[in-house]
């Protein structure tokens, strides 16, 4: 064992101090604001001043809470490891074996020789100041050991008295909920077999009243696309933690001798204000080697334009219209494969439907490519319709258990990719389609929650295996088809997490293209993801998911701040609409180098019907803000609006961006641009006109010094 005792990792204004002096698993002595470089002596003093609170009736020893909290150490909250060997070895007590550090990554090995277990903990502080941690647990005993759960936890100080996390539903993903961080556990469990439309996304603990700009914040994200848990827990003895991990179904964590179970990564972010905490994720994602490097192509997606009405001439006309307005990628959505005339049949039969496409997809792909657009294709590889050749030939490939079928959802069942032959079949089908056609992009959908997600052949639970198999499948397809981009779609935005993002290139934010709904969905999806990773489309004038009718300017300004696309039958739109849309596409192309690399800024204006958000260039030379009137309001009509996030010292010129389409009847109080420094813009702001509900305007803020 090395002689490492207390380690300090520092990055981007964050310090993480780990007590690795043993004999127990490491605990976090500090996670939060940077402490400057502490001497060895100061680090040891920090340890002396930490630990669990002693009260008159507690344990006689001071045993701090480890990253994997242990019952054996006197943690009475949710244990990190829950497991047993047929009832025995039910409470592990790991002892440190080795600690190794390379830059800002620490790897700790520990063992419980009595219980026959070893654990490897990996803890990193990324360049952007994110903590990420995972555990690999190995059964070194001679009999099987069953892991019922293995979660990691990070401590937060007593000052974190409020919680915020997200919830939602189909066409209404990622809505915030807040409440006091009281004693007990706030547990967000997901057993849907996918990340979920109601997923937590980020579980945030912060000081009273924290907002986008203010308050100290600690937050975690559990990076897993299957069943998972995120939680916050405050114990009796002054301890509070936030953590998470995978939720294992019974038996999924059964380890044979020498078998290993690996947890997902748990990400932790610290910052002042939600903007800073999310910037750390954005910077981390942007620094990934596989982060999309080209301009995000403007998409035309066929779904809300034609649904299942796939007719070659109609699609060619749509592609022509797409090219005319400046789209760069044409995505053929659901309905192109064998037997798929509506959503009742065909999933699993991944052959181009000979009835609709006697010459295959070639005439359409050639046409689209001939227009200079990329071609994209929709798939839903993890699903099967009972009414399909695949289900008829291989009924035992359906995710199910107990000699019964789960209730269908959208008339479909899960296809068990944990069955090697099923996995091979899907890999071969997708690979062969990608070989045959010039496809730049797959829209990869997943349209149901899994119920009874079992492996019929073994009678065991199958969600863990399914989740891992999907990752393997995507990785393999990407390996075979370099440059292929994949969108993570799941009934809209039900698969948004950092594990799927390790291998995909954007998420579909929501099936709601209603711009009003999208303002909230995108604002909170951006807690985790930068704008370029969130698909956002201009839908038809009357939203298909809500029936609201919105001006093109509102729909376009909303889509502008994501990976911009169109999902509307623009071949049937008027020439005026197409001309205006072309103007919005051109504006997006002009702004996307800034919007897709800059820092996301969201102003705190209380629970108002008005939102202000923007993106500031990394060098603070320019910013674009959207001032968005959501609803009619007595309190926010509108007055002076502060513009946060700029360099306080630099002077900026604030002007309204001229936008395509009919001139707005709203006039700014100022006709000439306002010139003020960043400090004044953040503290005093500028007067904006009152707008009608469901309207927005754009401000350009350019440094002039
Ligand atoms: C759900 C997706 O979110 C939609 O965009 C569309 O692709 C449909 N599935 C197709 O079935």
XYZ file of C-alpha atoms and ligand atoms in Angstrom:
716
model
C 0.000 0.000 0.000
C 1.236 3.487 -0.863
C 1.657 6.139 1.796
C -0.949 8.461 0.315
C -3.073 9.899 3.104
C -5.133 12.910 2.236
C -5.427 13.893 -1.416
C -6.483 17.203 -2.828
C -7.730 17.385 -6.406
C -8.261 20.845 -7.889
C -9.816 22.019 -11.141
C -11.803 24.986 -12.428
C -12.474 26.499 -9.024
C -13.332 23.223 -7.292
C -11.438 21.311 -4.637
C -12.097 17.692 -3.808
C -10.272 16.455 -0.750
C -10.244 12.707 -0.180
C -9.217 10.988 2.983
C -7.398 7.912 1.746
C -5.536 7.182 4.942
C -7.590 4.094 5.657
C -8.086 1.624 7.023
C -11.661 2.183 5.783
C -12.797 3.250 2.298
C -12.031 6.851 1.338
C -14.327 9.587 2.476
C -14.726 13.099 1.111
C -13.358 15.749 3.461
C -14.340 18.597 1.192
C -16.184 18.923 -2.092
C -16.876 22.485 -3.058
C -15.159 25.812 -3.558
C -11.447 25.668 -4.248
C -9.363 25.867 -1.075
C -6.146 26.895 -2.797
C -3.271 24.482 -2.658
C -3.215 23.062 0.850
C 0.010 21.882 2.448
C 0.306 18.311 3.651
C -0.059 19.586 7.172
C -3.188 21.583 6.321
C -4.723 18.525 4.668
C -4.120 16.490 7.800
C -5.624 19.285 9.884
C -8.650 19.304 7.598
C -9.065 15.633 8.363
C -8.732 16.250 12.101
C -11.529 18.777 11.893
C -13.869 16.473 9.993
C -15.740 13.231 10.647
C -19.113 12.235 11.947
C -20.699 14.310 14.681
C -20.411 12.933 18.193
C -23.438 13.130 20.365
C -24.010 11.686 23.783
C -25.561 8.511 22.500
C -23.473 7.767 19.417
C -20.645 5.444 18.533
C -17.498 5.803 20.576
C -15.381 6.114 17.453
C -15.396 8.842 14.851
C -15.928 6.971 11.591
C -16.482 9.268 8.628
C -18.903 8.296 5.900
C -17.251 6.728 2.885
C -18.080 7.258 -0.793
C -19.680 3.838 -0.504
C -21.377 4.357 2.874
C -21.120 1.283 5.074
C -23.472 -0.023 7.706
C -20.392 -1.536 9.351
C -19.003 1.982 9.840
C -22.128 3.152 11.609
C -23.975 4.709 8.684
C -27.661 4.300 9.399
C -28.806 5.755 6.106
C -29.086 4.027 2.735
C -26.128 1.658 2.535
C -23.792 1.891 -0.447
C -23.542 -1.868 -0.892
C -26.529 -4.086 -0.353
C -25.712 -7.704 -0.964
C -25.195 -11.136 0.505
C -23.985 -14.660 -0.047
C -27.126 -16.655 0.449
C -27.885 -14.592 3.525
C -24.340 -14.443 4.793
C -21.725 -11.712 4.297
C -24.594 -9.235 4.466
C -22.551 -6.331 5.785
C -19.211 -5.605 4.168
C -16.377 -3.751 5.827
C -13.743 -2.908 3.275
C -10.132 -2.299 4.184
C -7.841 -0.245 1.995
C -5.320 -2.211 -0.034
C -3.910 0.333 -2.439
C -4.314 3.930 -3.539
C -2.942 5.202 -6.826
C -3.156 8.679 -8.278
C -2.512 9.857 -11.804
C -3.227 13.553 -12.309
C -6.770 14.134 -11.100
C -7.783 10.462 -11.075
C -7.581 8.381 -7.941
C -7.998 4.610 -7.976
C -8.556 2.908 -4.657
C -8.516 -0.841 -4.120
C -10.005 -2.306 -0.986
C -11.012 -5.739 0.211
C -13.173 -7.456 2.752
C -11.391 -10.771 2.986
C -13.953 -12.181 5.427
C -16.800 -11.487 3.025
C -14.783 -12.512 -0.047
C -15.148 -9.181 -1.829
C -12.880 -6.606 -3.383
C -13.865 -3.173 -4.530
C -12.147 -0.731 -6.840
C -13.239 2.882 -6.589
C -12.327 5.335 -9.314
C -12.734 8.997 -8.482
C -11.888 11.777 -10.914
C -12.051 15.528 -10.976
C -12.422 16.529 -14.614
C -10.850 19.654 -16.112
C -14.213 21.398 -15.941
C -14.496 20.651 -12.211
C -16.931 17.723 -12.326
C -16.435 14.893 -9.867
C -17.151 11.484 -11.272
C -16.928 8.207 -9.422
C -17.660 4.562 -10.023
C -17.115 1.236 -8.287
C -16.214 -2.237 -9.516
C -17.098 -4.959 -7.053
C -15.593 -8.425 -7.457
C -16.662 -11.621 -5.778
C -13.437 -13.277 -4.659
C -15.306 -15.906 -2.667
C -15.972 -19.441 -3.775
C -19.725 -19.232 -3.960
C -22.024 -16.794 -5.757
C -22.541 -13.406 -4.165
C -25.614 -11.326 -4.980
C -25.395 -7.556 -5.271
C -28.832 -6.108 -4.622
C -27.586 -2.571 -5.008
C -24.367 -0.582 -5.116
C -24.692 3.183 -4.937
C -22.161 5.940 -4.385
C -22.682 9.045 -2.290
C -21.065 12.454 -1.973
C -21.449 14.573 1.148
C -23.026 18.015 1.084
C -22.765 20.548 3.898
C -25.540 21.379 6.316
C -25.990 24.693 4.505
C -27.603 22.835 1.593
C -31.184 23.133 2.752
C -33.153 22.978 -0.491
C -33.536 20.313 -3.140
C -34.386 20.639 -6.790
C -34.800 17.787 -9.215
C -36.688 17.201 -12.410
C -39.686 15.203 -13.391
C -42.020 15.103 -16.376
C -43.964 12.980 -18.768
C -44.285 12.338 -22.480
C -44.511 15.736 -24.279
C -43.703 17.424 -20.976
C -40.213 16.306 -20.011
C -37.868 17.937 -17.528
C -39.956 20.121 -15.302
C -38.398 21.288 -12.035
C -39.710 20.475 -8.575
C -38.312 22.019 -5.392
C -38.677 21.368 -1.729
C -36.876 21.586 1.555
C -34.013 19.171 2.191
C -35.412 17.820 5.415
C -34.296 14.837 7.413
C -34.819 11.504 5.707
C -34.308 10.373 2.150
C -35.653 11.893 -1.039
C -35.368 8.949 -3.415
C -35.977 9.114 -7.144
C -36.220 5.550 -8.399
C -36.754 4.700 -12.018
C -37.889 1.203 -13.010
C -38.985 1.938 -16.552
C -36.084 0.136 -18.201
C -35.092 3.401 -19.879
C -33.923 6.716 -18.494
C -37.512 7.945 -18.384
C -39.592 10.965 -19.350
C -39.843 11.645 -15.613
C -36.118 11.145 -14.996
C -34.396 13.126 -12.283
C -31.641 14.258 -14.675
C -29.963 16.268 -11.950
C -30.584 16.077 -8.230
C -29.554 19.417 -6.801
C -28.984 20.386 -3.178
C -28.323 24.054 -2.531
C -28.399 26.882 -0.109
C -31.721 28.557 0.595
C -33.240 30.149 -2.506
C -30.499 29.173 -4.950
C -31.127 30.092 -8.562
C -29.428 30.155 -11.921
C -27.019 32.862 -10.833
C -26.863 32.570 -7.046
C -26.492 30.158 -4.199
C -24.057 27.365 -3.511
C -25.055 24.182 -5.267
C -24.060 20.529 -5.199
C -25.731 18.182 -7.656
C -25.478 14.619 -8.924
C -26.377 12.850 -12.137
C -26.577 9.063 -12.373
C -25.313 8.187 -15.837
C -27.419 5.169 -16.692
C -30.077 4.429 -19.321
C -31.780 1.572 -17.491
C -33.292 1.366 -14.014
C -31.566 3.780 -11.702
C -31.734 5.717 -8.473
C -30.739 9.234 -7.488
C -31.214 10.330 -3.925
C -30.563 12.924 -1.266
C -30.456 11.924 2.359
C -30.051 13.844 5.545
C -29.200 11.822 8.604
C -29.494 12.483 12.289
C -25.880 13.236 12.967
C -25.489 16.312 10.801
C -24.603 14.341 7.711
C -26.222 14.862 4.341
C -25.348 13.089 1.100
C -26.465 13.028 -2.510
C -25.850 9.943 -4.573
C -27.074 7.344 -6.973
C -26.506 4.186 -8.917
C -28.228 1.481 -10.898
C -31.393 -0.143 -9.581
C -30.888 -3.838 -9.999
C -33.859 -6.117 -10.448
C -33.799 -9.242 -8.256
C -30.903 -11.471 -9.251
C -29.394 -9.102 -11.809
C -26.403 -8.561 -9.563
C -25.649 -12.225 -8.933
C -21.891 -12.656 -9.223
C -20.256 -15.992 -9.820
C -16.817 -16.447 -8.218
C -14.484 -13.851 -9.807
C -17.463 -12.072 -11.326
C -17.490 -8.264 -11.251
C -20.320 -5.774 -11.086
C -19.550 -2.243 -12.261
C -21.676 0.712 -11.288
C -22.526 3.521 -13.682
C -20.601 6.751 -13.279
C -22.036 9.063 -10.696
C -21.320 12.661 -11.693
C -21.183 15.468 -9.173
C -21.108 19.159 -9.954
C -20.508 22.048 -7.595
C -20.977 25.707 -8.362
C -22.407 29.052 -7.519
C -25.743 29.170 -9.316
C -27.222 26.551 -11.600
C -25.556 28.151 -14.602
C -22.111 27.398 -13.254
C -23.035 23.870 -12.257
C -24.374 23.142 -15.732
C -21.463 24.852 -17.478
C -19.217 22.188 -15.965
C -21.256 19.483 -17.728
C -21.309 21.432 -20.982
C -17.543 21.893 -20.954
C -17.001 18.263 -20.074
C -19.220 17.066 -22.925
C -17.606 19.455 -25.374
C -14.182 18.161 -24.452
C -15.105 14.562 -25.326
C -13.130 13.216 -28.229
C -16.363 12.179 -29.960
C -18.196 15.466 -29.433
C -19.608 16.533 -32.827
C -17.038 18.774 -34.447
C -18.865 19.922 -37.560
C -21.541 22.632 -37.688
C -24.751 20.984 -36.547
C -26.667 20.493 -39.807
C -30.154 21.954 -39.970
C -32.554 18.992 -40.004
C -35.810 18.350 -41.817
C -37.515 15.464 -40.037
C -40.518 13.875 -41.763
C -42.522 12.828 -38.672
C -44.928 15.717 -38.060
C -44.840 16.504 -41.790
C -46.227 13.214 -43.118
C -46.320 10.660 -40.263
C -46.856 7.222 -41.852
C -48.023 8.622 -45.185
C -44.804 7.739 -46.978
C -45.080 8.449 -50.680
C -41.947 8.845 -52.758
C -43.126 11.892 -54.719
C -44.410 13.587 -51.599
C -41.137 12.944 -49.790
C -39.124 14.222 -52.748
C -41.201 17.410 -52.754
C -40.574 17.740 -49.020
C -36.849 17.282 -49.595
C -36.956 19.953 -52.334
C -38.677 22.352 -49.971
C -36.154 21.462 -47.266
C -33.279 22.274 -49.595
C -34.970 25.506 -50.627
C -35.162 26.776 -47.035
C -31.578 25.764 -46.333
C -31.894 22.435 -44.482
C -28.794 20.265 -44.553
C -30.030 16.881 -43.338
C -33.228 15.054 -44.313
C -34.422 12.424 -41.833
C -36.904 9.748 -42.903
C -38.824 8.902 -39.741
C -40.947 5.879 -38.823
C -42.815 3.809 -41.449
C -40.255 2.775 -44.084
C -39.810 -0.907 -43.156
C -41.723 -4.079 -43.860
C -45.351 -4.126 -42.785
C -45.216 -0.712 -41.113
C -48.297 1.201 -42.228
C -49.102 2.536 -38.778
C -47.814 1.866 -35.287
C -49.471 -1.545 -34.921
C -47.050 -3.696 -36.890
C -43.615 -4.173 -38.348
C -41.143 -3.339 -35.577
C -38.375 -5.901 -35.781
C -38.660 -6.488 -39.529
C -35.834 -4.191 -40.512
C -36.078 -4.643 -44.269
C -37.141 -1.815 -46.571
C -40.825 -2.389 -47.342
C -40.978 -3.709 -50.907
C -44.602 -2.552 -51.299
C -43.864 1.111 -50.696
C -40.306 1.056 -51.978
C -40.001 -1.316 -54.968
C -36.502 0.056 -55.658
C -35.573 0.235 -52.016
C -34.824 3.594 -50.456
C -32.425 4.389 -53.314
C -34.685 6.795 -55.240
C -35.257 8.872 -52.106
C -31.701 8.675 -50.803
C -30.320 9.589 -54.245
C -32.721 12.493 -54.529
C -31.833 13.823 -51.085
C -28.108 13.385 -51.659
C -28.480 14.984 -55.084
C -29.882 18.076 -53.366
C -26.729 18.186 -51.277
C -28.473 17.108 -48.044
C -27.347 14.331 -45.732
C -29.742 11.423 -45.319
C -30.904 10.182 -41.936
C -33.090 7.217 -41.030
C -35.321 6.336 -38.060
C -34.916 2.988 -36.288
C -36.198 1.445 -33.060
C -33.899 -1.551 -32.614
C -34.891 -2.532 -29.076
C -38.537 -3.150 -29.951
C -40.767 -5.643 -31.677
C -44.447 -5.625 -32.626
C -46.276 -8.872 -31.873
C -47.549 -8.384 -35.421
C -44.186 -8.878 -37.140
C -42.339 -11.757 -38.761
C -39.677 -11.441 -36.072
C -42.125 -11.971 -33.213
C -43.815 -14.821 -35.040
C -40.478 -16.564 -35.641
C -38.903 -15.798 -32.274
C -41.582 -15.259 -29.651
C -39.009 -16.082 -26.984
C -36.951 -13.010 -27.939
C -39.564 -10.783 -26.336
C -38.560 -9.326 -22.962
C -40.962 -11.179 -20.671
C -41.183 -13.563 -17.785
C -43.483 -16.021 -16.046
C -44.864 -17.584 -19.216
C -46.897 -14.460 -19.890
C -46.468 -11.373 -22.014
C -46.210 -7.890 -20.531
C -48.979 -5.462 -21.415
C -48.169 -3.860 -24.742
C -47.411 -0.166 -24.975
C -47.852 1.512 -28.335
C -48.706 -2.021 -29.488
C -45.147 -3.147 -28.957
C -42.880 -5.232 -26.761
C -39.209 -5.067 -25.886
C -36.813 -7.133 -27.950
C -34.408 -8.914 -25.642
C -30.940 -7.913 -26.825
C -29.537 -9.953 -23.966
C -30.232 -13.002 -26.167
C -27.109 -13.303 -28.327
C -29.034 -14.412 -31.431
C -31.423 -11.450 -31.142
C -28.499 -9.082 -30.717
C -26.725 -10.584 -33.742
C -29.872 -10.309 -35.858
C -30.337 -6.612 -35.054
C -26.653 -5.856 -35.560
C -26.684 -7.583 -38.929
C -29.868 -5.780 -40.063
C -28.680 -2.305 -39.075
C -25.211 -2.917 -40.415
C -26.540 -4.112 -43.732
C -28.833 -1.069 -44.138
C -25.946 1.227 -43.279
C -23.799 -0.591 -45.833
C -26.409 -0.333 -48.553
C -27.332 3.343 -48.200
C -25.414 6.540 -47.716
C -26.755 7.233 -44.227
C -25.153 9.950 -42.107
C -27.478 9.704 -39.157
C -29.753 7.333 -37.297
C -32.639 8.588 -35.210
C -32.613 5.792 -32.615
C -35.970 5.580 -30.876
C -37.263 3.623 -27.840
C -40.968 4.064 -27.414
C -42.045 2.216 -24.323
C -41.306 1.570 -20.683
C -40.499 -2.052 -19.980
C -42.767 -4.080 -17.754
C -41.691 -7.531 -16.554
C -38.369 -7.045 -18.357
C -37.173 -10.605 -18.224
C -35.251 -13.141 -20.273
C -37.740 -15.880 -21.187
C -34.958 -18.357 -21.908
C -33.438 -18.160 -18.440
C -36.387 -16.912 -16.404
C -34.193 -14.145 -15.001
C -34.496 -10.361 -15.027
C -33.107 -8.741 -18.154
C -33.005 -4.964 -17.881
C -29.354 -4.695 -16.867
C -28.317 -7.003 -19.725
C -30.545 -5.065 -22.125
C -29.005 -1.727 -21.151
C -25.474 -3.016 -21.530
C -26.329 -4.700 -24.846
C -27.678 -1.446 -26.303
C -24.459 0.349 -25.408
C -22.473 -2.463 -27.037
C -24.663 -2.387 -30.136
C -24.290 1.360 -30.647
C -20.548 1.165 -29.998
C -20.176 -1.623 -32.536
C -22.185 0.182 -35.218
C -20.170 3.327 -34.665
C -16.974 1.317 -34.918
C -18.092 -0.196 -38.215
C -19.401 3.094 -39.595
C -17.045 5.891 -38.616
C -18.693 9.294 -38.804
C -22.199 7.890 -38.344
C -24.174 10.144 -36.019
C -26.893 8.802 -33.750
C -29.686 10.638 -32.021
C -30.999 9.323 -28.714
C -34.783 9.550 -28.981
C -37.242 7.825 -26.701
C -40.893 8.795 -27.139
C -39.326 12.232 -27.359
C -36.918 12.942 -24.525
C -37.084 9.826 -22.365
C -33.456 8.785 -22.830
C -31.317 11.715 -21.813
C -28.347 10.694 -19.690
C -24.586 10.830 -19.854
C -24.130 7.108 -20.551
C -26.163 7.253 -23.763
C -24.418 10.549 -24.535
C -21.047 8.792 -24.393
C -22.058 7.185 -27.669
C -24.674 9.417 -29.298
C -24.556 12.829 -30.902
C -27.720 14.534 -29.778
C -30.944 13.841 -27.942
C -34.453 14.485 -29.133
C -35.682 16.956 -26.529
C -39.356 16.095 -26.614
C -42.165 15.033 -28.904
C -43.684 18.411 -28.154
C -42.754 20.943 -30.811
C -44.994 23.483 -29.088
C -42.567 26.342 -28.480
C -44.174 27.316 -25.184
C -43.649 23.829 -23.764
C -40.203 23.708 -25.278
C -39.016 26.824 -23.455
C -39.222 24.970 -20.144
C -38.085 21.613 -21.499
C -34.974 23.089 -23.088
C -34.162 25.376 -20.163
C -33.945 22.392 -17.847
C -32.460 19.890 -20.309
C -29.631 22.402 -20.488
C -28.888 21.732 -16.831
C -26.999 18.792 -18.265
C -26.559 19.277 -22.000
C -25.234 22.137 -24.102
C -27.584 23.494 -26.790
C -25.933 21.710 -29.724
C -26.842 18.312 -28.233
C -30.560 19.044 -27.907
C -32.671 18.545 -31.028
C -35.203 21.350 -31.361
C -37.521 21.648 -34.337
C -39.840 24.252 -35.802
C -43.193 22.511 -35.913
C -46.345 23.416 -37.845
C -48.221 26.650 -36.927
C -50.745 24.676 -34.887
C -48.825 22.422 -32.505
C -49.791 18.777 -32.910
C -49.304 18.021 -29.248
C -51.249 20.889 -27.680
C -53.388 22.517 -30.362
C -51.832 25.914 -29.640
C -51.145 28.170 -32.601
C -47.917 30.104 -32.477
C -46.182 32.603 -34.738
C -43.265 31.302 -36.751
C -40.975 33.792 -35.014
C -41.749 32.250 -31.605
C -41.305 28.703 -32.901
C -38.069 29.622 -34.639
C -36.524 31.628 -31.771
C -37.216 28.639 -29.521
C -35.568 26.173 -31.924
C -32.690 28.549 -32.587
C -31.096 27.724 -29.225
C -30.763 23.992 -29.898
C -29.732 21.721 -32.736
C -32.126 23.436 -35.134
C -34.554 21.508 -37.290
C -37.909 21.590 -39.018
C -40.743 19.132 -38.527
C -43.571 20.515 -40.615
C -44.963 19.806 -44.062
C -43.294 22.810 -45.588
C -44.057 21.537 -49.090
C -47.640 22.546 -48.288
C -46.728 25.758 -46.472
C -47.262 29.114 -48.177
C -44.454 30.796 -50.075
C -44.382 33.553 -47.410
C -43.932 30.966 -44.683
C -41.146 29.260 -46.600
C -39.385 32.542 -47.255
C -39.605 33.491 -43.611
C -38.423 30.034 -42.546
C -35.447 30.329 -44.907
C -34.610 33.582 -43.116
C -34.658 31.824 -39.734
C -32.497 29.004 -41.040
C -30.007 31.567 -42.345
C -30.030 33.369 -38.987
C -29.441 30.104 -37.158
C -26.506 29.294 -39.428
C -25.045 32.726 -38.753
C -25.435 32.370 -34.981
C -24.709 28.669 -34.474
C -20.927 29.032 -34.132
C -21.679 31.126 -31.035
C -24.780 29.283 -29.822
C -23.074 25.894 -30.066
C -19.849 26.789 -28.290
C -20.743 29.510 -25.815
C -21.810 29.536 -22.172
C -25.501 29.135 -21.420
C -26.921 31.902 -19.241
C -30.349 31.967 -17.642
C -31.594 34.915 -15.641
C -33.469 34.575 -12.366
C -36.655 36.574 -12.563
C -38.666 34.680 -10.007
C -41.767 32.687 -10.898
C -42.636 35.014 -13.737
C -44.245 34.545 -17.085
C -41.170 35.950 -18.704
C -37.876 34.176 -19.334
C -34.524 35.519 -20.317
C -31.852 33.178 -21.529
C -28.839 33.467 -23.731
C -25.457 32.218 -24.800
C -22.228 34.148 -24.166
C -19.113 33.521 -26.252
C -16.290 31.875 -24.331
C -14.132 34.972 -24.822
C -17.027 37.207 -23.712
C -16.869 39.139 -26.966
C -20.491 38.574 -27.925
C -23.754 37.202 -26.595
C -27.215 36.494 -27.904
C -30.184 36.626 -25.561
C -33.818 35.687 -26.045
C -36.455 37.626 -24.141
C -39.434 35.314 -24.016
C -42.952 36.212 -22.949
C -44.586 32.947 -21.979
C -47.983 34.130 -20.799
C -49.955 37.293 -20.166
C -48.735 38.780 -16.968
C -49.412 41.641 -14.642
C -46.040 41.472 -12.958
C -43.688 41.060 -15.860
C -44.831 43.332 -18.605
C -41.737 43.710 -18.808
C -39.649 46.555 -17.576
C -35.915 46.585 -17.260
C -34.284 43.244 -17.843
C -30.894 42.335 -16.454
C -28.446 40.591 -18.772
C -26.214 38.357 -16.643
C -23.094 36.467 -17.625
C -21.058 39.140 -19.436
C -17.583 40.404 -18.617
C -18.295 43.121 -16.023
C -15.387 45.266 -17.247
C -16.084 45.266 -20.950
C -18.413 47.639 -22.725
C -21.078 46.139 -24.932
C -23.465 47.400 -27.550
C -26.954 45.981 -27.039
C -29.192 45.913 -30.078
C -32.210 44.029 -31.227
C -31.490 41.387 -33.842
C -33.495 42.055 -36.974
C -35.490 38.909 -37.558
C -37.255 37.537 -40.615
C -41.000 37.772 -41.071
C -43.564 40.455 -40.352
C -42.226 43.421 -38.368
C -43.112 43.286 -34.701
C -45.438 46.006 -33.450
C -43.420 46.202 -30.270
C -40.909 48.998 -30.161
C -37.911 49.196 -27.913
C -37.744 52.309 -25.772
C -34.306 52.919 -27.251
C -33.940 53.263 -30.987
C -30.168 53.466 -31.077
C -28.274 50.560 -29.454
C -27.496 50.940 -25.755
C -23.825 50.884 -24.772
C -23.037 49.758 -21.241
C -20.484 47.627 -19.477
C -21.204 44.042 -18.409
C -21.504 45.038 -14.757
C -24.210 47.589 -15.521
C -26.023 45.195 -17.820
C -26.041 42.544 -15.101
C -27.055 44.888 -12.297
C -29.335 47.395 -14.022
C -30.184 45.959 -17.424
C -32.087 47.498 -20.306
C -35.723 48.275 -20.858
C -37.528 45.834 -23.115
C -40.968 46.238 -24.626
C -43.966 44.334 -23.352
C -44.762 41.466 -25.682
C -47.838 39.417 -26.304
C -47.824 35.956 -24.748
C -45.940 33.326 -26.745
C -43.656 35.858 -28.351
C -39.943 36.398 -28.124
C -37.305 38.816 -29.300
C -33.575 38.458 -29.765
C -30.847 40.742 -28.474
C -27.343 40.961 -29.821
C -24.754 42.041 -27.267
C -21.362 42.742 -28.796
C -18.242 43.971 -27.027
C -17.055 47.267 -28.474
C -13.856 47.836 -26.515
C -41.458 8.869 -31.131
C -40.517 9.971 -31.521
O -40.226 10.785 -30.450
C -41.118 10.735 -32.675
O -40.306 11.836 -33.004
C -41.274 9.821 -33.844
O -40.014 9.393 -34.276
C -42.134 8.627 -33.453
N -41.669 7.996 -32.253
C -42.173 7.630 -34.566
O -42.823 6.492 -34.230
